[in-house]
PDB file of C-alpha atoms in Angstrom:
ATOM      1  CA  MET A   1    -138.033  95.663  49.102  1.00  0.00           C
ATOM      2  CA  THR A   2    -134.332  95.920  49.889  1.00  0.00           C
ATOM      3  CA  SER A   3    -134.836  99.338  51.496  1.00  0.00           C
ATOM      4  CA  GLU A   4    -137.372  97.965  53.989  1.00  0.00           C
ATOM      5  CA  PRO A   5    -136.188  97.324  57.560  1.00  0.00           C
ATOM      6  CA  ASN A   6    -136.018  93.798  58.942  1.00  0.00           C
ATOM      7  CA  ILE A   7    -139.112  92.724  60.853  1.00  0.00           C
ATOM      8  CA  ILE A   8    -137.525  89.379  61.801  1.00  0.00           C
ATOM      9  CA  GLU A   9    -133.873  88.742  62.691  1.00  0.00           C
ATOM     10  CA  ILE A  10    -132.797  85.206  63.588  1.00  0.00           C
ATOM     11  CA  ARG A  11    -129.293  84.709  64.921  1.00  0.00           C
ATOM     12  CA  ASP A  12    -127.495  81.391  65.409  1.00  0.00           C
ATOM     13  CA  LEU A  13    -130.745  79.549  66.145  1.00  0.00           C
ATOM     14  CA  THR A  14    -130.424  75.985  67.379  1.00  0.00           C
ATOM     15  CA  LYS A  15    -133.132  73.597  68.532  1.00  0.00           C
ATOM     16  CA  ILE A  16    -132.320  70.179  69.947  1.00  0.00           C
ATOM     17  CA  TYR A  17    -135.128  67.887  70.995  1.00  0.00           C
ATOM     18  CA  THR A  18    -133.746  66.064  74.022  1.00  0.00           C
ATOM     19  CA  ASP A  19    -136.304  63.264  74.054  1.00  0.00           C
ATOM     20  CA  GLY A  20    -135.270  60.097  72.273  1.00  0.00           C
ATOM     21  CA  LEU A  21    -132.081  60.483  70.229  1.00  0.00           C
ATOM     22  CA  GLY A  22    -131.521  64.212  70.771  1.00  0.00           C
ATOM     23  CA  VAL A  23    -132.396  65.365  67.279  1.00  0.00           C
ATOM     24  CA  LYS A  24    -130.935  68.710  66.168  1.00  0.00           C
ATOM     25  CA  ALA A  25    -133.899  70.202  64.275  1.00  0.00           C
ATOM     26  CA  LEU A  26    -132.224  73.593  63.699  1.00  0.00           C
ATOM     27  CA  ASP A  27    -128.465  73.963  63.455  1.00  0.00           C
ATOM     28  CA  GLY A  28    -127.102  77.492  63.948  1.00  0.00           C
ATOM     29  CA  LEU A  29    -129.590  79.048  61.560  1.00  0.00           C
ATOM     30  CA  ASN A  30    -129.334  82.726  60.582  1.00  0.00           C
ATOM     31  CA  MET A  31    -132.100  84.503  58.686  1.00  0.00           C
ATOM     32  CA  THR A  32    -133.700  87.915  58.195  1.00  0.00           C
ATOM     33  CA  VAL A  33    -137.124  88.843  56.876  1.00  0.00           C
ATOM     34  CA  LYS A  34    -137.932  92.331  55.643  1.00  0.00           C
ATOM     35  CA  ARG A  35    -141.123  94.158  56.506  1.00  0.00           C
ATOM     36  CA  GLY A  36    -143.792  93.500  53.895  1.00  0.00           C
ATOM     37  CA  GLU A  37    -141.927  90.561  52.363  1.00  0.00           C
ATOM     38  CA  PHE A  38    -143.789  87.579  50.886  1.00  0.00           C
ATOM     39  CA  LEU A  39    -141.644  84.488  51.214  1.00  0.00           C
ATOM     40  CA  SER A  40    -141.849  80.722  51.361  1.00  0.00           C
ATOM     41  CA  ILE A  41    -139.942  78.162  53.423  1.00  0.00           C
ATOM     42  CA  ILE A  42    -139.519  74.786  51.757  1.00  0.00           C
ATOM     43  CA  GLY A  43    -137.558  71.598  52.309  1.00  0.00           C
ATOM     44  CA  PRO A  44    -137.952  67.845  52.691  1.00  0.00           C
ATOM     45  CA  SER A  45    -139.694  66.240  55.662  1.00  0.00           C
ATOM     46  CA  GLY A  46    -137.491  66.526  58.740  1.00  0.00           C
ATOM     47  CA  SER A  47    -135.596  69.539  57.384  1.00  0.00           C
ATOM     48  CA  GLY A  48    -136.698  71.829  60.241  1.00  0.00           C
ATOM     49  CA  LYS A  49    -139.496  73.757  58.502  1.00  0.00           C
ATOM     50  CA  SER A  50    -142.109  73.178  61.186  1.00  0.00           C
ATOM     51  CA  THR A  51    -139.624  73.827  63.976  1.00  0.00           C
ATOM     52  CA  LEU A  52    -138.592  77.141  62.404  1.00  0.00           C
ATOM     53  CA  LEU A  53    -142.250  78.063  61.958  1.00  0.00           C
ATOM     54  CA  HIS A  54    -142.942  77.354  65.617  1.00  0.00           C
ATOM     55  CA  MET A  55    -139.996  79.540  66.612  1.00  0.00           C
ATOM     56  CA  ILE A  56    -141.092  82.474  64.452  1.00  0.00           C
ATOM     57  CA  GLY A  57    -144.651  81.982  65.689  1.00  0.00           C
ATOM     58  CA  ILE A  58    -143.466  82.154  69.321  1.00  0.00           C
ATOM     59  CA  LEU A  59    -144.986  78.701  69.882  1.00  0.00           C
ATOM     60  CA  ASP A  60    -141.733  77.103  71.048  1.00  0.00           C
ATOM     61  CA  THR A  61    -138.391  78.208  72.472  1.00  0.00           C
ATOM     62  CA  PRO A  62    -134.934  77.507  70.985  1.00  0.00           C
ATOM     63  CA  THR A  63    -132.143  75.622  72.683  1.00  0.00           C
ATOM     64  CA  SER A  64    -129.884  78.584  71.874  1.00  0.00           C
ATOM     65  CA  GLY A  65    -129.854  81.647  69.670  1.00  0.00           C
ATOM     66  CA  THR A  66    -131.966  84.775  69.331  1.00  0.00           C
ATOM     67  CA  ILE A  67    -135.131  85.784  67.507  1.00  0.00           C
ATOM     68  CA  LEU A  68    -136.024  89.452  67.190  1.00  0.00           C
ATOM     69  CA  ILE A  69    -139.522  90.284  65.948  1.00  0.00           C
ATOM     70  CA  ASP A  70    -140.047  93.960  65.216  1.00  0.00           C
ATOM     71  CA  GLY A  71    -137.088  94.669  67.479  1.00  0.00           C
ATOM     72  CA  GLU A  72    -138.328  92.594  70.420  1.00  0.00           C
ATOM     73  CA  ASN A  73    -136.302  89.630  71.651  1.00  0.00           C
ATOM     74  CA  VAL A  74    -139.014  86.991  71.907  1.00  0.00           C
ATOM     75  CA  THR A  75    -136.603  84.288  73.111  1.00  0.00           C
ATOM     76  CA  THR A  76    -136.190  85.917  76.531  1.00  0.00           C
ATOM     77  CA  MET A  77    -139.849  86.709  77.158  1.00  0.00           C
ATOM     78  CA  SER A  78    -141.956  85.232  79.934  1.00  0.00           C
ATOM     79  CA  ASP A  79    -144.899  83.025  78.986  1.00  0.00           C
ATOM     80  CA  ARG A  80    -147.269  85.936  79.516  1.00  0.00           C
ATOM     81  CA  GLU A  81    -145.154  88.255  77.360  1.00  0.00           C
ATOM     82  CA  ARG A  82    -144.913  85.601  74.643  1.00  0.00           C
ATOM     83  CA  SER A  83    -148.688  85.205  74.635  1.00  0.00           C
ATOM     84  CA  ARG A  84    -149.119  88.961  74.349  1.00  0.00           C
ATOM     85  CA  ALA A  85    -146.598  89.230  71.506  1.00  0.00           C
ATOM     86  CA  ARG A  86    -148.190  86.313  69.666  1.00  0.00           C
ATOM     87  CA  ASN A  87    -151.668  87.844  69.891  1.00  0.00           C
ATOM     88  CA  GLU A  88    -150.518  91.334  68.904  1.00  0.00           C
ATOM     89  CA  MET A  89    -147.990  90.620  66.171  1.00  0.00           C
ATOM     90  CA  LEU A  90    -148.903  87.327  64.523  1.00  0.00           C
ATOM     91  CA  GLY A  91    -151.696  85.739  62.525  1.00  0.00           C
ATOM     92  CA  PHE A  92    -151.806  82.012  61.707  1.00  0.00           C
ATOM     93  CA  ILE A  93    -153.279  80.091  58.778  1.00  0.00           C
ATOM     94  CA  PHE A  94    -153.078  76.306  59.024  1.00  0.00           C
ATOM     95  CA  GLN A  95    -153.536  73.505  56.504  1.00  0.00           C
ATOM     96  CA  TYR A  96    -156.771  72.541  58.220  1.00  0.00           C
ATOM     97  CA  HIS A  97    -158.807  75.631  58.943  1.00  0.00           C
ATOM     98  CA  HIS A  98    -159.651  74.722  62.576  1.00  0.00           C
ATOM     99  CA  LEU A  99    -162.872  76.742  62.480  1.00  0.00           C
ATOM    100  CA  LEU A 100    -165.360  76.267  65.299  1.00  0.00           C
ATOM    101  CA  PRO A 101    -168.035  74.015  63.756  1.00  0.00           C
ATOM    102  CA  ASP A 102    -171.001  75.400  65.685  1.00  0.00           C
ATOM    103  CA  PHE A 103    -170.211  79.021  64.825  1.00  0.00           C
ATOM    104  CA  SER A 104    -170.916  80.947  61.643  1.00  0.00           C
ATOM    105  CA  ALA A 105    -168.163  82.391  59.474  1.00  0.00           C
ATOM    106  CA  LEU A 106    -168.837  85.787  61.041  1.00  0.00           C
ATOM    107  CA  GLU A 107    -168.635  84.437  64.583  1.00  0.00           C
ATOM    108  CA  ASN A 108    -165.409  82.549  63.822  1.00  0.00           C
ATOM    109  CA  VAL A 109    -163.730  85.742  62.615  1.00  0.00           C
ATOM    110  CA  MET A 110    -165.118  87.712  65.564  1.00  0.00           C
ATOM    111  CA  MET A 111    -163.648  85.287  68.108  1.00  0.00           C
ATOM    112  CA  PRO A 112    -160.012  86.548  68.212  1.00  0.00           C
ATOM    113  CA  LEU A 113    -161.292  90.124  68.330  1.00  0.00           C
ATOM    114  CA  LEU A 114    -163.493  89.387  71.332  1.00  0.00           C
ATOM    115  CA  ILE A 115    -160.599  87.581  73.030  1.00  0.00           C
ATOM    116  CA  ALA A 116    -158.465  90.686  72.416  1.00  0.00           C
ATOM    117  CA  GLY A 117    -161.056  92.791  74.281  1.00  0.00           C
ATOM    118  CA  LYS A 118    -162.992  94.394  71.424  1.00  0.00           C
ATOM    119  CA  SER A 119    -166.662  95.099  72.016  1.00  0.00           C
ATOM    120  CA  LYS A 120    -169.124  92.805  70.262  1.00  0.00           C
ATOM    121  CA  ARG A 121    -170.195  95.672  68.018  1.00  0.00           C
ATOM    122  CA  GLU A 122    -166.626  96.552  67.009  1.00  0.00           C
ATOM    123  CA  ALA A 123    -165.686  92.895  66.538  1.00  0.00           C
ATOM    124  CA  GLU A 124    -168.661  92.355  64.244  1.00  0.00           C
ATOM    125  CA  ARG A 125    -167.828  95.446  62.191  1.00  0.00           C
ATOM    126  CA  ILE A 126    -164.224  94.364  61.658  1.00  0.00           C
ATOM    127  CA  ALA A 127    -165.212  90.752  60.929  1.00  0.00           C
ATOM    128  CA  ARG A 128    -167.784  91.829  58.340  1.00  0.00           C
ATOM    129  CA  ASP A 129    -165.225  94.035  56.600  1.00  0.00           C
ATOM    130  CA  LEU A 130    -162.683  91.192  56.502  1.00  0.00           C
ATOM    131  CA  LEU A 131    -165.169  88.672  55.145  1.00  0.00           C
ATOM    132  CA  LYS A 132    -166.093  91.140  52.417  1.00  0.00           C
ATOM    133  CA  GLU A 133    -162.388  91.514  51.633  1.00  0.00           C
ATOM    134  CA  VAL A 134    -162.050  87.744  51.111  1.00  0.00           C
ATOM    135  CA  ASP A 135    -165.214  87.677  48.946  1.00  0.00           C
ATOM    136  CA  LEU A 136    -167.483  85.963  51.457  1.00  0.00           C
ATOM    137  CA  GLU A 137    -169.989  88.715  52.159  1.00  0.00           C
ATOM    138  CA  ASP A 138    -172.817  86.400  51.054  1.00  0.00           C
ATOM    139  CA  ARG A 139    -171.636  83.528  53.291  1.00  0.00           C
ATOM    140  CA  MET A 140    -171.201  85.261  56.638  1.00  0.00           C
ATOM    141  CA  ASP A 141    -174.009  83.368  58.382  1.00  0.00           C
ATOM    142  CA  HIS A 142    -172.961  79.940  57.068  1.00  0.00           C
ATOM    143  CA  ARG A 143    -171.294  77.387  59.326  1.00  0.00           C
ATOM    144  CA  PRO A 144    -168.164  75.502  58.201  1.00  0.00           C
ATOM    145  CA  ASN A 145    -170.129  72.422  57.112  1.00  0.00           C
ATOM    146  CA  GLN A 146    -172.139  74.672  54.776  1.00  0.00           C
ATOM    147  CA  LEU A 147    -169.012  75.999  53.047  1.00  0.00           C
ATOM    148  CA  SER A 148    -166.545  74.489  50.570  1.00  0.00           C
ATOM    149  CA  GLY A 149    -162.947  73.770  51.540  1.00  0.00           C
ATOM    150  CA  GLY A 150    -161.756  76.895  49.740  1.00  0.00           C
ATOM    151  CA  GLN A 151    -164.421  79.034  51.410  1.00  0.00           C
ATOM    152  CA  ASN A 152    -163.508  77.695  54.850  1.00  0.00           C
ATOM    153  CA  GLN A 153    -159.875  78.556  54.186  1.00  0.00           C
ATOM    154  CA  ARG A 154    -160.944  82.087  53.225  1.00  0.00           C
ATOM    155  CA  VAL A 155    -162.698  82.358  56.582  1.00  0.00           C
ATOM    156  CA  ALA A 156    -159.468  81.170  58.214  1.00  0.00           C
ATOM    157  CA  VAL A 157    -157.533  83.868  56.330  1.00  0.00           C
ATOM    158  CA  ALA A 158    -159.970  86.531  57.537  1.00  0.00           C
ATOM    159  CA  ARG A 159    -159.636  85.228  61.093  1.00  0.00           C
ATOM    160  CA  ALA A 160    -155.826  85.370  60.858  1.00  0.00           C
ATOM    161  CA  LEU A 161    -156.046  89.034  59.849  1.00  0.00           C
ATOM    162  CA  ALA A 162    -158.574  89.988  62.533  1.00  0.00           C
ATOM    163  CA  ASN A 163    -156.151  91.697  64.916  1.00  0.00           C
ATOM    164  CA  SER A 164    -154.117  93.387  62.142  1.00  0.00           C
ATOM    165  CA  PRO A 165    -150.969  91.290  62.683  1.00  0.00           C
ATOM    166  CA  LYS A 166    -147.627  92.496  61.411  1.00  0.00           C
ATOM    167  CA  ILE A 167    -146.726  88.963  60.305  1.00  0.00           C
ATOM    168  CA  VAL A 168    -148.996  86.282  58.852  1.00  0.00           C
ATOM    169  CA  ILE A 169    -147.687  82.720  59.011  1.00  0.00           C
ATOM    170  CA  GLY A 170    -149.139  80.050  56.756  1.00  0.00           C
ATOM    171  CA  ASP A 171    -148.462  76.393  57.591  1.00  0.00           C
ATOM    172  CA  GLU A 172    -149.272  74.524  54.360  1.00  0.00           C
ATOM    173  CA  PRO A 173    -152.209  76.949  53.870  1.00  0.00           C
ATOM    174  CA  THR A 174    -153.300  75.291  50.614  1.00  0.00           C
ATOM    175  CA  GLY A 175    -152.183  71.752  51.357  1.00  0.00           C
ATOM    176  CA  ASN A 176    -155.735  70.471  51.826  1.00  0.00           C
ATOM    177  CA  LEU A 177    -157.193  72.096  48.699  1.00  0.00           C
ATOM    178  CA  ASP A 178    -157.496  71.215  45.029  1.00  0.00           C
ATOM    179  CA  SER A 179    -155.293  73.084  42.558  1.00  0.00           C
ATOM    180  CA  HIS A 180    -157.982  75.613  41.582  1.00  0.00           C
ATOM    181  CA  SER A 181    -158.822  76.500  45.201  1.00  0.00           C
ATOM    182  CA  SER A 182    -155.106  76.536  46.027  1.00  0.00           C
ATOM    183  CA  ASP A 183    -154.427  79.106  43.304  1.00  0.00           C
ATOM    184  CA  LYS A 184    -157.323  81.244  44.528  1.00  0.00           C
ATOM    185  CA  ILE A 185    -156.026  81.244  48.107  1.00  0.00           C
ATOM    186  CA  TYR A 186    -152.523  82.120  46.916  1.00  0.00           C
ATOM    187  CA  GLU A 187    -153.890  85.050  44.881  1.00  0.00           C
ATOM    188  CA  LEU A 188    -155.848  86.221  47.910  1.00  0.00           C
ATOM    189  CA  LEU A 189    -152.792  86.097  50.193  1.00  0.00           C
ATOM    190  CA  ARG A 190    -150.680  87.983  47.656  1.00  0.00           C
ATOM    191  CA  LYS A 191    -153.379  90.632  47.276  1.00  0.00           C
ATOM    192  CA  LEU A 192    -153.625  91.096  51.049  1.00  0.00           C
ATOM    193  CA  ASN A 193    -149.840  91.266  51.324  1.00  0.00           C
ATOM    194  CA  ARG A 194    -149.661  94.070  48.769  1.00  0.00           C
ATOM    195  CA  GLU A 195    -152.630  96.037  50.088  1.00  0.00           C
ATOM    196  CA  HIS A 196    -151.831  95.811  53.809  1.00  0.00           C
ATOM    197  CA  ASP A 197    -148.018  95.705  53.646  1.00  0.00           C
ATOM    198  CA  GLN A 198    -148.058  92.767  56.038  1.00  0.00           C
ATOM    199  CA  THR A 199    -145.271  90.202  56.038  1.00  0.00           C
ATOM    200  CA  PHE A 200    -146.305  86.731  54.832  1.00  0.00           C
ATOM    201  CA  ILE A 201    -144.274  83.594  55.554  1.00  0.00           C
ATOM    202  CA  LEU A 202    -145.576  80.396  53.963  1.00  0.00           C
ATOM    203  CA  VAL A 203    -144.272  76.941  54.808  1.00  0.00           C
ATOM    204  CA  THR A 204    -145.166  74.660  51.923  1.00  0.00           C
ATOM    205  CA  HIS A 205    -144.330  71.437  50.131  1.00  0.00           C
ATOM    206  CA  ASP A 206    -145.783  72.940  46.954  1.00  0.00           C
ATOM    207  CA  GLU A 207    -142.858  73.957  44.745  1.00  0.00           C
ATOM    208  CA  ASN A 208    -145.237  75.699  42.333  1.00  0.00           C
ATOM    209  CA  MET A 209    -146.605  77.929  45.066  1.00  0.00           C
ATOM    210  CA  ALA A 210    -143.134  78.608  46.455  1.00  0.00           C
ATOM    211  CA  ALA A 211    -141.951  79.679  42.987  1.00  0.00           C
ATOM    212  CA  LYS A 212    -144.547  82.469  43.003  1.00  0.00           C
ATOM    213  CA  THR A 213    -143.266  84.063  46.210  1.00  0.00           C
ATOM    214  CA  GLU A 214    -140.680  86.842  46.318  1.00  0.00           C
ATOM    215  CA  ARG A 215    -138.078  84.665  48.023  1.00  0.00           C
ATOM    216  CA  ILE A 216    -137.623  80.978  48.743  1.00  0.00           C
ATOM    217  CA  VAL A 217    -135.820  79.860  51.894  1.00  0.00           C
ATOM    218  CA  ARG A 218    -134.787  76.213  51.476  1.00  0.00           C
ATOM    219  CA  LEU A 219    -133.950  74.131  54.532  1.00  0.00           C
ATOM    220  CA  VAL A 220    -131.981  70.906  54.681  1.00  0.00           C
ATOM    221  CA  ASP A 221    -131.001  69.293  57.995  1.00  0.00           C
ATOM    222  CA  GLY A 222    -131.835  72.404  59.988  1.00  0.00           C
ATOM    223  CA  LYS A 223    -129.749  74.759  57.849  1.00  0.00           C
ATOM    224  CA  ILE A 224    -130.557  77.186  55.050  1.00  0.00           C
ATOM    225  CA  VAL A 225    -128.950  75.915  51.870  1.00  0.00           C
ATOM    226  CA  ASN A 226    -129.942  78.840  49.671  1.00  0.00           C
ATOM    227  CA  GLU A 227    -132.220  81.896  49.639  1.00  0.00           C
TER     228      GLU A 227
END
């Protein structure tokens, strides 16, 4: 892992929310992530985890500092460029799967592919392959309300991988699941990380899950206290 190049470089990152009391959510943070790494970000509530995740996910802009993703400075991009980079480089898995309730598992996974301009035929082929990879080949035509929580999260994982992102970000990806389903999702993410050499960054409150990752980044008051 140490020989791999950095896919993320964060330099002197600061975020101050000017509404209210002017909270400094990130305080001169420096961090690198290597290509293919599988890491977790942990810390108490208010430590800056979600803010850092939003910065890496190109969902928010810093007050100061620089973020390079695969060599591109995403902090100086226009809104259109940021949207393009987000769609091309990143996949997101959230605590709540956010699947479209009136669509089947297959259609939910096809959606980001269709948005990216794939033909319906190509989108369906890729979506079917991904659902097979997450062991849902016999549930492709089921809607979210016909699936268990763990199965819905597997659909969400497949959807996150649809456009072959270089980085997959998980925001409490098992936080809404029981321990058995949580372990299964973790095993699935680790398997996908190894097989696809994609970088996985998991924000979690679950110390047990964090302990299984290759590296733990611990935040306190907007700073990294150890890695």
